[in-house]
PDB file of C-alpha atoms in Angstrom:
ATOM      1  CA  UNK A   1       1.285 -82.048 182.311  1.00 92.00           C
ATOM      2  CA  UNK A   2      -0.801 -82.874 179.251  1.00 89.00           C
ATOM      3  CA  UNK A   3      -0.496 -79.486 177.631  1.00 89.00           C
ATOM      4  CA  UNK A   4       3.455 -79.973 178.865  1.00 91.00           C
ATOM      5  CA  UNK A   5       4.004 -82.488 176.826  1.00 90.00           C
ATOM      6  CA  UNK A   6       1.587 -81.743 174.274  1.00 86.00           C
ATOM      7  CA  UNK A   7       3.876 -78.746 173.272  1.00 88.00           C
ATOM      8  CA  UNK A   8       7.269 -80.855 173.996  1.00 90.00           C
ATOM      9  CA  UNK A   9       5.965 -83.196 171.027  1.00 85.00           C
ATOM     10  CA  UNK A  10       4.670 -80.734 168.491  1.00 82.00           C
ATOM     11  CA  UNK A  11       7.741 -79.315 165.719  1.00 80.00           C
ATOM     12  CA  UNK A  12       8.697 -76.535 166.086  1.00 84.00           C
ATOM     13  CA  UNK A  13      12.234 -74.540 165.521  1.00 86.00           C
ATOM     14  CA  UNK A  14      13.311 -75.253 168.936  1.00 89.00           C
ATOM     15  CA  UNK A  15      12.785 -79.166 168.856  1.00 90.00           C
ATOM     16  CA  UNK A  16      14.945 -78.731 165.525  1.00 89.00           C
ATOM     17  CA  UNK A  17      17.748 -76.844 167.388  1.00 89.00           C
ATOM     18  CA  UNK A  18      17.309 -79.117 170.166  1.00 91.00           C
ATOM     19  CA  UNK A  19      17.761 -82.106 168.403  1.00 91.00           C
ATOM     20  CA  UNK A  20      20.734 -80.582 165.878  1.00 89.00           C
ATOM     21  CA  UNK A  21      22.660 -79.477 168.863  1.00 89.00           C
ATOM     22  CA  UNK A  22      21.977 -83.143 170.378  1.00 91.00           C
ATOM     23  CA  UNK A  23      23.093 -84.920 167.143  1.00 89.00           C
ATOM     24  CA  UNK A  24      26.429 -82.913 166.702  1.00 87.00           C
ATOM     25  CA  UNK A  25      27.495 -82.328 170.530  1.00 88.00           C
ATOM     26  CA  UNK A  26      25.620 -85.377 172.843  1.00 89.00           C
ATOM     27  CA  UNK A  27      23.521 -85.802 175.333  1.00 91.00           C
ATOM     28  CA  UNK A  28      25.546 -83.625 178.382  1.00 87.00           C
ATOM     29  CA  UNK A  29      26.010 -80.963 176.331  1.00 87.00           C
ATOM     30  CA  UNK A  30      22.840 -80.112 174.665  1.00 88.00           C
ATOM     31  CA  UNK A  31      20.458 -80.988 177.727  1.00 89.00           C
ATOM     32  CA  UNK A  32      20.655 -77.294 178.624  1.00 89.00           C
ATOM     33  CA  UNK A  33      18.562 -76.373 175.796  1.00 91.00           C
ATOM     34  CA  UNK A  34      15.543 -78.323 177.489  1.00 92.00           C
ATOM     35  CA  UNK A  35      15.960 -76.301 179.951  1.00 93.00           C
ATOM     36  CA  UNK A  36      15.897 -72.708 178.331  1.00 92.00           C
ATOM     37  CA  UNK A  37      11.455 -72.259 178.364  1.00 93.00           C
ATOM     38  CA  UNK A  38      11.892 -72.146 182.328  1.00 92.00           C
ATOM     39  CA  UNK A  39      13.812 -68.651 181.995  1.00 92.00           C
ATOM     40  CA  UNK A  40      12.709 -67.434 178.553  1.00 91.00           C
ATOM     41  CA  UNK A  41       9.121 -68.214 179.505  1.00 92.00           C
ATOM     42  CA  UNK A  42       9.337 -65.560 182.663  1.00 91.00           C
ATOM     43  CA  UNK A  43       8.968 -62.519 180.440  1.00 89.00           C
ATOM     44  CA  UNK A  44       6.969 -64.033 177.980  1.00 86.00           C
ATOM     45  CA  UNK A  45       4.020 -64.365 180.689  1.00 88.00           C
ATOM     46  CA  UNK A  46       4.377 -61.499 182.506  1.00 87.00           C
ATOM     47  CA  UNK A  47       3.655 -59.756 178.959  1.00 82.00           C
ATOM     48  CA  UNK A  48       0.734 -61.736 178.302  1.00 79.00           C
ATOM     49  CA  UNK A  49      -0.813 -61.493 181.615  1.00 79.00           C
ATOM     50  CA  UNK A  50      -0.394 -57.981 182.543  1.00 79.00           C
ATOM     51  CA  UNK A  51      -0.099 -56.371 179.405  1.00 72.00           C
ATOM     52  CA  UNK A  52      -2.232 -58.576 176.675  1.00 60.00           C
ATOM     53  CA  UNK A  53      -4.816 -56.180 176.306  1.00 57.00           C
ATOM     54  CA  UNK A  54      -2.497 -53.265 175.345  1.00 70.00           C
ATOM     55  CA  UNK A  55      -0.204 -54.172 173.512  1.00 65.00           C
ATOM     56  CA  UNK A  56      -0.054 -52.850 169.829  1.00 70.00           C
ATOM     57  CA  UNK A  57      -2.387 -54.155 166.832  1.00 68.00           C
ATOM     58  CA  UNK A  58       0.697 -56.624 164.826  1.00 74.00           C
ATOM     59  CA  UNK A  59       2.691 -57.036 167.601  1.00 71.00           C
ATOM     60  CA  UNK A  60       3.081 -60.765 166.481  1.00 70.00           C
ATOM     61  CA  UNK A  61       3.855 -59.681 163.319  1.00 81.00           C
ATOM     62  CA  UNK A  62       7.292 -58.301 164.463  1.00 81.00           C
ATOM     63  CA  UNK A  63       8.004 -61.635 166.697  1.00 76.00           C
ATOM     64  CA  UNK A  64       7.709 -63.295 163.486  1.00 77.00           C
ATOM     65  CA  UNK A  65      10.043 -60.942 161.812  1.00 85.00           C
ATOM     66  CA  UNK A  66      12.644 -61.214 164.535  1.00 81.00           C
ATOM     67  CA  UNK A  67      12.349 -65.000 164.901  1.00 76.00           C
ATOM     68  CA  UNK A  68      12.517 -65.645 161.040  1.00 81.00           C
ATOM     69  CA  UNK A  69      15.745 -63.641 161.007  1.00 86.00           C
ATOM     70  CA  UNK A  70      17.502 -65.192 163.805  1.00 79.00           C
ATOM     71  CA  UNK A  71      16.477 -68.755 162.580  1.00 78.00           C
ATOM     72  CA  UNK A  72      18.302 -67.317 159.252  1.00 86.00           C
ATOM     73  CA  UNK A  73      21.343 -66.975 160.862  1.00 83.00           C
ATOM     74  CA  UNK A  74      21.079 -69.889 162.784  1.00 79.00           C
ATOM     75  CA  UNK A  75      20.795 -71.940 160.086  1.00 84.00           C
ATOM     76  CA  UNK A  76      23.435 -70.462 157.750  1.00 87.00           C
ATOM     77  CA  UNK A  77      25.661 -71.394 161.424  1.00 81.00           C
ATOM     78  CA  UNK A  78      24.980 -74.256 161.382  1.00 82.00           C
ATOM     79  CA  UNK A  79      25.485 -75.209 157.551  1.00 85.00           C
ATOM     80  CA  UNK A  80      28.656 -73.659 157.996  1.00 82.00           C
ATOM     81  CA  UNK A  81      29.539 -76.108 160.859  1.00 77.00           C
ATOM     82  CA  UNK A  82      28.797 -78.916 159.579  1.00 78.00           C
ATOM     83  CA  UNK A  83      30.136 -78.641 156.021  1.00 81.00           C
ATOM     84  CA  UNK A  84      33.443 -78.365 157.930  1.00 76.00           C
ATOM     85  CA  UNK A  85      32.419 -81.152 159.812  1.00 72.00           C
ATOM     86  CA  UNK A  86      31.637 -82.982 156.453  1.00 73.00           C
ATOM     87  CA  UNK A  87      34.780 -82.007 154.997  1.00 74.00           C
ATOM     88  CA  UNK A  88      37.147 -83.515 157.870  1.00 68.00           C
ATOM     89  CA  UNK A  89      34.948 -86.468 158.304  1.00 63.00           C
ATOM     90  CA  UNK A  90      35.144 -87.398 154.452  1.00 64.00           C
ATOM     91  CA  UNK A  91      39.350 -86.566 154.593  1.00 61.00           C
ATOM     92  CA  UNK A  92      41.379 -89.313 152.957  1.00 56.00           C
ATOM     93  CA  UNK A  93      43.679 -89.739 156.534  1.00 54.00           C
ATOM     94  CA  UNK A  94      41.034 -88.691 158.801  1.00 49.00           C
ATOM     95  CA  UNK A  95      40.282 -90.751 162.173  1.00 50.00           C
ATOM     96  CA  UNK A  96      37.249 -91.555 163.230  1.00 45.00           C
ATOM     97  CA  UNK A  97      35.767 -89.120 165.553  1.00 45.00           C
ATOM     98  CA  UNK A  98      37.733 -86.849 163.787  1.00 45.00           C
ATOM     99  CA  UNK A  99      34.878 -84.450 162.548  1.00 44.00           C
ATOM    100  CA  UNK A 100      33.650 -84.412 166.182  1.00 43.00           C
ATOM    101  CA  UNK A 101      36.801 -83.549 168.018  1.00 41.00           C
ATOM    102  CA  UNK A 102      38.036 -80.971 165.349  1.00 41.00           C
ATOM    103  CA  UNK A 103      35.224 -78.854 166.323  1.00 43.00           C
ATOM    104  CA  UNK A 104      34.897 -76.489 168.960  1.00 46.00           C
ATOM    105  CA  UNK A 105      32.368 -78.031 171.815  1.00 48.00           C
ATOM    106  CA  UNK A 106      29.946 -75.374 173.306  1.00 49.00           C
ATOM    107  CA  UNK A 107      29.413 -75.485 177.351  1.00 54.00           C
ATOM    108  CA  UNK A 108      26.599 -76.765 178.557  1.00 50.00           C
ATOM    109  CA  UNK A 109      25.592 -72.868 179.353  1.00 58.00           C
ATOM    110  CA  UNK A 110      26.097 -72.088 175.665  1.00 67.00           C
ATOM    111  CA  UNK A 111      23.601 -74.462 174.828  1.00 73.00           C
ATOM    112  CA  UNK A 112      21.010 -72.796 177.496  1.00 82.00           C
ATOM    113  CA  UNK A 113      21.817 -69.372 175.966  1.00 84.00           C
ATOM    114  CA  UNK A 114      20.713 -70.520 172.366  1.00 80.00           C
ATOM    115  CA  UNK A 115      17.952 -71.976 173.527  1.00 84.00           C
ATOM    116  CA  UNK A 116      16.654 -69.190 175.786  1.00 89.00           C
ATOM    117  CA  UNK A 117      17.458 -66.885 172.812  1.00 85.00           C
ATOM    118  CA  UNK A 118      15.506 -69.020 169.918  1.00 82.00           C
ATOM    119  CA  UNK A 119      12.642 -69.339 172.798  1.00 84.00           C
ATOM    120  CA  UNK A 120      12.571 -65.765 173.114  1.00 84.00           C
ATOM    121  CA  UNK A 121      12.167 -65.065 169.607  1.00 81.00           C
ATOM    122  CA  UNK A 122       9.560 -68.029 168.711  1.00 81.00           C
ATOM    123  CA  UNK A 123       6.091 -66.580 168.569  1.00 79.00           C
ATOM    124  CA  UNK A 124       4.937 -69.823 169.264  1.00 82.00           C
ATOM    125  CA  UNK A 125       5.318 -69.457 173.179  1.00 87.00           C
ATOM    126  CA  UNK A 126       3.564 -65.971 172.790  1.00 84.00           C
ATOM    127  CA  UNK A 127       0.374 -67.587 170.604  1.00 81.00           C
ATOM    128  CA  UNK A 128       0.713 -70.701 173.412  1.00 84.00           C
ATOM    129  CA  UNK A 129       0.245 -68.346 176.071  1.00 87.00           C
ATOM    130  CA  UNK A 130      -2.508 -66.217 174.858  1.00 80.00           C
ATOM    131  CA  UNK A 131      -4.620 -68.487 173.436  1.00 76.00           C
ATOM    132  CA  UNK A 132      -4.064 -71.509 175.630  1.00 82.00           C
ATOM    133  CA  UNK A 133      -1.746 -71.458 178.952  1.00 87.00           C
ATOM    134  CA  UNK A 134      -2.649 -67.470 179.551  1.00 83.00           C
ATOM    135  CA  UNK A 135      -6.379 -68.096 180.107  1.00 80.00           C
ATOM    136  CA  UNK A 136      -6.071 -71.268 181.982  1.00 86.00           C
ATOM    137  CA  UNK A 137      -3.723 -69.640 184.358  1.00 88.00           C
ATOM    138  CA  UNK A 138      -5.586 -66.890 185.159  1.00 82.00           C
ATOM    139  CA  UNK A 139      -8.321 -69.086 186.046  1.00 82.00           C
ATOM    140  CA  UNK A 140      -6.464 -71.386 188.700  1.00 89.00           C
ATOM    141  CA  UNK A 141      -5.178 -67.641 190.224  1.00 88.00           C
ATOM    142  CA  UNK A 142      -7.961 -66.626 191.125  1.00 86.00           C
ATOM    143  CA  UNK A 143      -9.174 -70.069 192.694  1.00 91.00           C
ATOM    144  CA  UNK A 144      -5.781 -69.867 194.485  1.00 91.00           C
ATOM    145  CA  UNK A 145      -2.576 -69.699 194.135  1.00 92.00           C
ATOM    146  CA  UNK A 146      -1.676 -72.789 194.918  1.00 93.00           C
ATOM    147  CA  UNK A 147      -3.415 -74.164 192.219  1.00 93.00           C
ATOM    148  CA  UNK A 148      -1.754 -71.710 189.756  1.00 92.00           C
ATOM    149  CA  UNK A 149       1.578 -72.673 191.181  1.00 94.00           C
ATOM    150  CA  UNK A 150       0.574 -76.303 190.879  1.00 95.00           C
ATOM    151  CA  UNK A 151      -0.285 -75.740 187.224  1.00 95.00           C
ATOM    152  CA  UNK A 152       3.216 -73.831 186.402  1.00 95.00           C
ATOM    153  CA  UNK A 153       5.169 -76.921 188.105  1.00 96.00           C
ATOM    154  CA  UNK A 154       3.491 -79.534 186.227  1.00 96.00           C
ATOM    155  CA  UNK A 155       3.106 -78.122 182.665  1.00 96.00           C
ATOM    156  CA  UNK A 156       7.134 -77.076 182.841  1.00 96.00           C
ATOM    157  CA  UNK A 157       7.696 -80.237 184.444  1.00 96.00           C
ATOM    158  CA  UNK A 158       6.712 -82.451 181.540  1.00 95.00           C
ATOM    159  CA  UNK A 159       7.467 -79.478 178.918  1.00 95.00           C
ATOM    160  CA  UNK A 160      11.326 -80.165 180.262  1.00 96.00           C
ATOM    161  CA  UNK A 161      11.547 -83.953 180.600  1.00 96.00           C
ATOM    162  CA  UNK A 162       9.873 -84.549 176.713  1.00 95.00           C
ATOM    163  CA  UNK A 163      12.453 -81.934 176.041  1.00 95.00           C
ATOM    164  CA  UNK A 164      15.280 -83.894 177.502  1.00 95.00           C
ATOM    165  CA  UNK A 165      13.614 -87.436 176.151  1.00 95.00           C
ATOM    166  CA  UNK A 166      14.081 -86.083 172.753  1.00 94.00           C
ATOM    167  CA  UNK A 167      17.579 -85.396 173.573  1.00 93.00           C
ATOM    168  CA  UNK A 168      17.927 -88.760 174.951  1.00 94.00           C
ATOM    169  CA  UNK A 169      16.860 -90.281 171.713  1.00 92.00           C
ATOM    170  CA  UNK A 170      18.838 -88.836 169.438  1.00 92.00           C
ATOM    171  CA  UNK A 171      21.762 -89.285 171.268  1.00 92.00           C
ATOM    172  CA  UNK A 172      21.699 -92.839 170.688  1.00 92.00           C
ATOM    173  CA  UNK A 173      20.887 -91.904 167.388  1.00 87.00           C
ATOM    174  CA  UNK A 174      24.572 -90.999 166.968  1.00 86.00           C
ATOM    175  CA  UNK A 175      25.092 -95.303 167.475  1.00 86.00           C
ATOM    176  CA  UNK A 176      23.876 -95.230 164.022  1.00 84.00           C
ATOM    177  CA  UNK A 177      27.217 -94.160 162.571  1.00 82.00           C
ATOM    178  CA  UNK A 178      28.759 -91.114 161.215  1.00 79.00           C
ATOM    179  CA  UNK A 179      26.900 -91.022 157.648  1.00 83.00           C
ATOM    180  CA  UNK A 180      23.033 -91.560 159.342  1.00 82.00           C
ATOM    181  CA  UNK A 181      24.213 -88.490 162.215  1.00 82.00           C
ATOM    182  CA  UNK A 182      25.374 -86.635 159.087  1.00 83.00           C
ATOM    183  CA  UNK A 183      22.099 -86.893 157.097  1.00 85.00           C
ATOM    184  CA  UNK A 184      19.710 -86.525 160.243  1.00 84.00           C
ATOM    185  CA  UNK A 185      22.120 -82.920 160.858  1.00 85.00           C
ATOM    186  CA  UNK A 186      21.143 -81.749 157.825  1.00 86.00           C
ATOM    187  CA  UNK A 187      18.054 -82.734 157.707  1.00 87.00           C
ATOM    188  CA  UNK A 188      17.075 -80.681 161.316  1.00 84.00           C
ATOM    189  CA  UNK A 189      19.255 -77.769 159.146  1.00 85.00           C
ATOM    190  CA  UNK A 190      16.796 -78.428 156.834  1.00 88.00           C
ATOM    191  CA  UNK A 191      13.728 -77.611 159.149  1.00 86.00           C
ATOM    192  CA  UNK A 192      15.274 -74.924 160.606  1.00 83.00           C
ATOM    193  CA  UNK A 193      15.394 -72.988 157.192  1.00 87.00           C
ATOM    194  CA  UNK A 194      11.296 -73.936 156.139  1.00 88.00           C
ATOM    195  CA  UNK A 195      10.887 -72.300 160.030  1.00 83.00           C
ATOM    196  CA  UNK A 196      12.557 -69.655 159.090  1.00 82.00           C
ATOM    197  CA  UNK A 197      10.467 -68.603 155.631  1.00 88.00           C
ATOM    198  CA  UNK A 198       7.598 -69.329 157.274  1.00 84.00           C
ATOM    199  CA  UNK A 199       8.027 -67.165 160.046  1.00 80.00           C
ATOM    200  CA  UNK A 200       8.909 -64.320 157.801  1.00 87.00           C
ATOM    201  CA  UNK A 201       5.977 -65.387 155.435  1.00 88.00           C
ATOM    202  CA  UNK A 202       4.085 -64.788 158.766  1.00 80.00           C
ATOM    203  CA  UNK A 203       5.805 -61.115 159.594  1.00 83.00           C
ATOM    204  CA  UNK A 204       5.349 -60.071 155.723  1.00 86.00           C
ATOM    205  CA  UNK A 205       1.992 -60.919 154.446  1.00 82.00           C
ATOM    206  CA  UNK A 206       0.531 -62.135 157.674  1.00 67.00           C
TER     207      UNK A 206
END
């Protein structure tokens, strides 16, 4: 539960799409984003478990290449959404709430799809794993599996509730009015974009 919410608390690209998504939509419709690691994560450990000892010399390298290119487009997305946002919010005869209705809503299963996508192509679940949640794992195995189960439920436990807390508290971040949500928006656009360079700092000169 410690390393749970250890990982829930450090920044990362997906705490900045968590908490973008959270800002612009609410609470109800960005809590399936906390929940994405529980079904990204299944391949990600499978890999590093069975397979960690062959796979290919740079492998990370091209997570880091995939990951900085998605977060890329994510982030040009997302500029593009909210400079329309912006723009209706700012209209002369606009309403309030204006901005927020004008815009499509994503389901709460579109959420969960971005999420398991950015999770997929973050190496930072792949470096977790291997250097980290991989070996400690594989040690409660093979004292039983019931304490490797035991270990699962609690670190994805409190991995998922700090992920939903942050939700939680930057939904009533959106109390603070329409020019503080704006400015905290860009700002996690912000993040995503330094994520992105440095992940494709990572995949180009290591």
């Amino acid at each position: 539960m410690a390393l749970g919410i250890s990982a829930a608390s450090s920044p990362g690209p997906f705490q900045a799409f968590l908490i973008n998504q959270t800002l612009i939509l609410g609470f109800r419709r960005s809590a399936g984003i906390a929940f994405a690691p529980l079904i990204a994560d299944i391949p990600i450990v499978l890999t590093i478990l069975l397979l960690l000892e062959r796979l290919p010399e740079g492998w990370l390298r091209w997570i880091n290449l995939a990951g900085g290119l998605w977060l890329l487009y994510l982030t040009w997305k997302l500029w593009s959404v909210w400079r329309v946002r912006r723009a209706l919010e700012e209209a002369p005869d606009a309403n309030p709430g204006e901005g927020v209705s004008s815009t499509p809503r994503p389901r709460w299963a579109s959420g969960l799809a971005h999420g398991i996508l950015m999770n997929a192509l973050s190496p930072g679940p792949y470096t977790f794993w291997t250097l980290v949640n991989g070996p400690i794992l594989i040690s409660a195995l093979r004292q039983g599996w019931g304490l490797g189960v035991t270990f699962l439920l609690g670190f994805y436990g409190a991995l998922t509730l700090g992920f939903l807390s942050i939700a939680a508290l930057f939904h009533q971040a959106r109390r603070l009015g329409p020019d503080v949500v704006r400015r905290l928006t860009f700002l996690s656009i912000l993040i995503l974009a330094l994520f992105a360079g440095y992940l494709l700092k990572n995949a180009l000169w290591g």
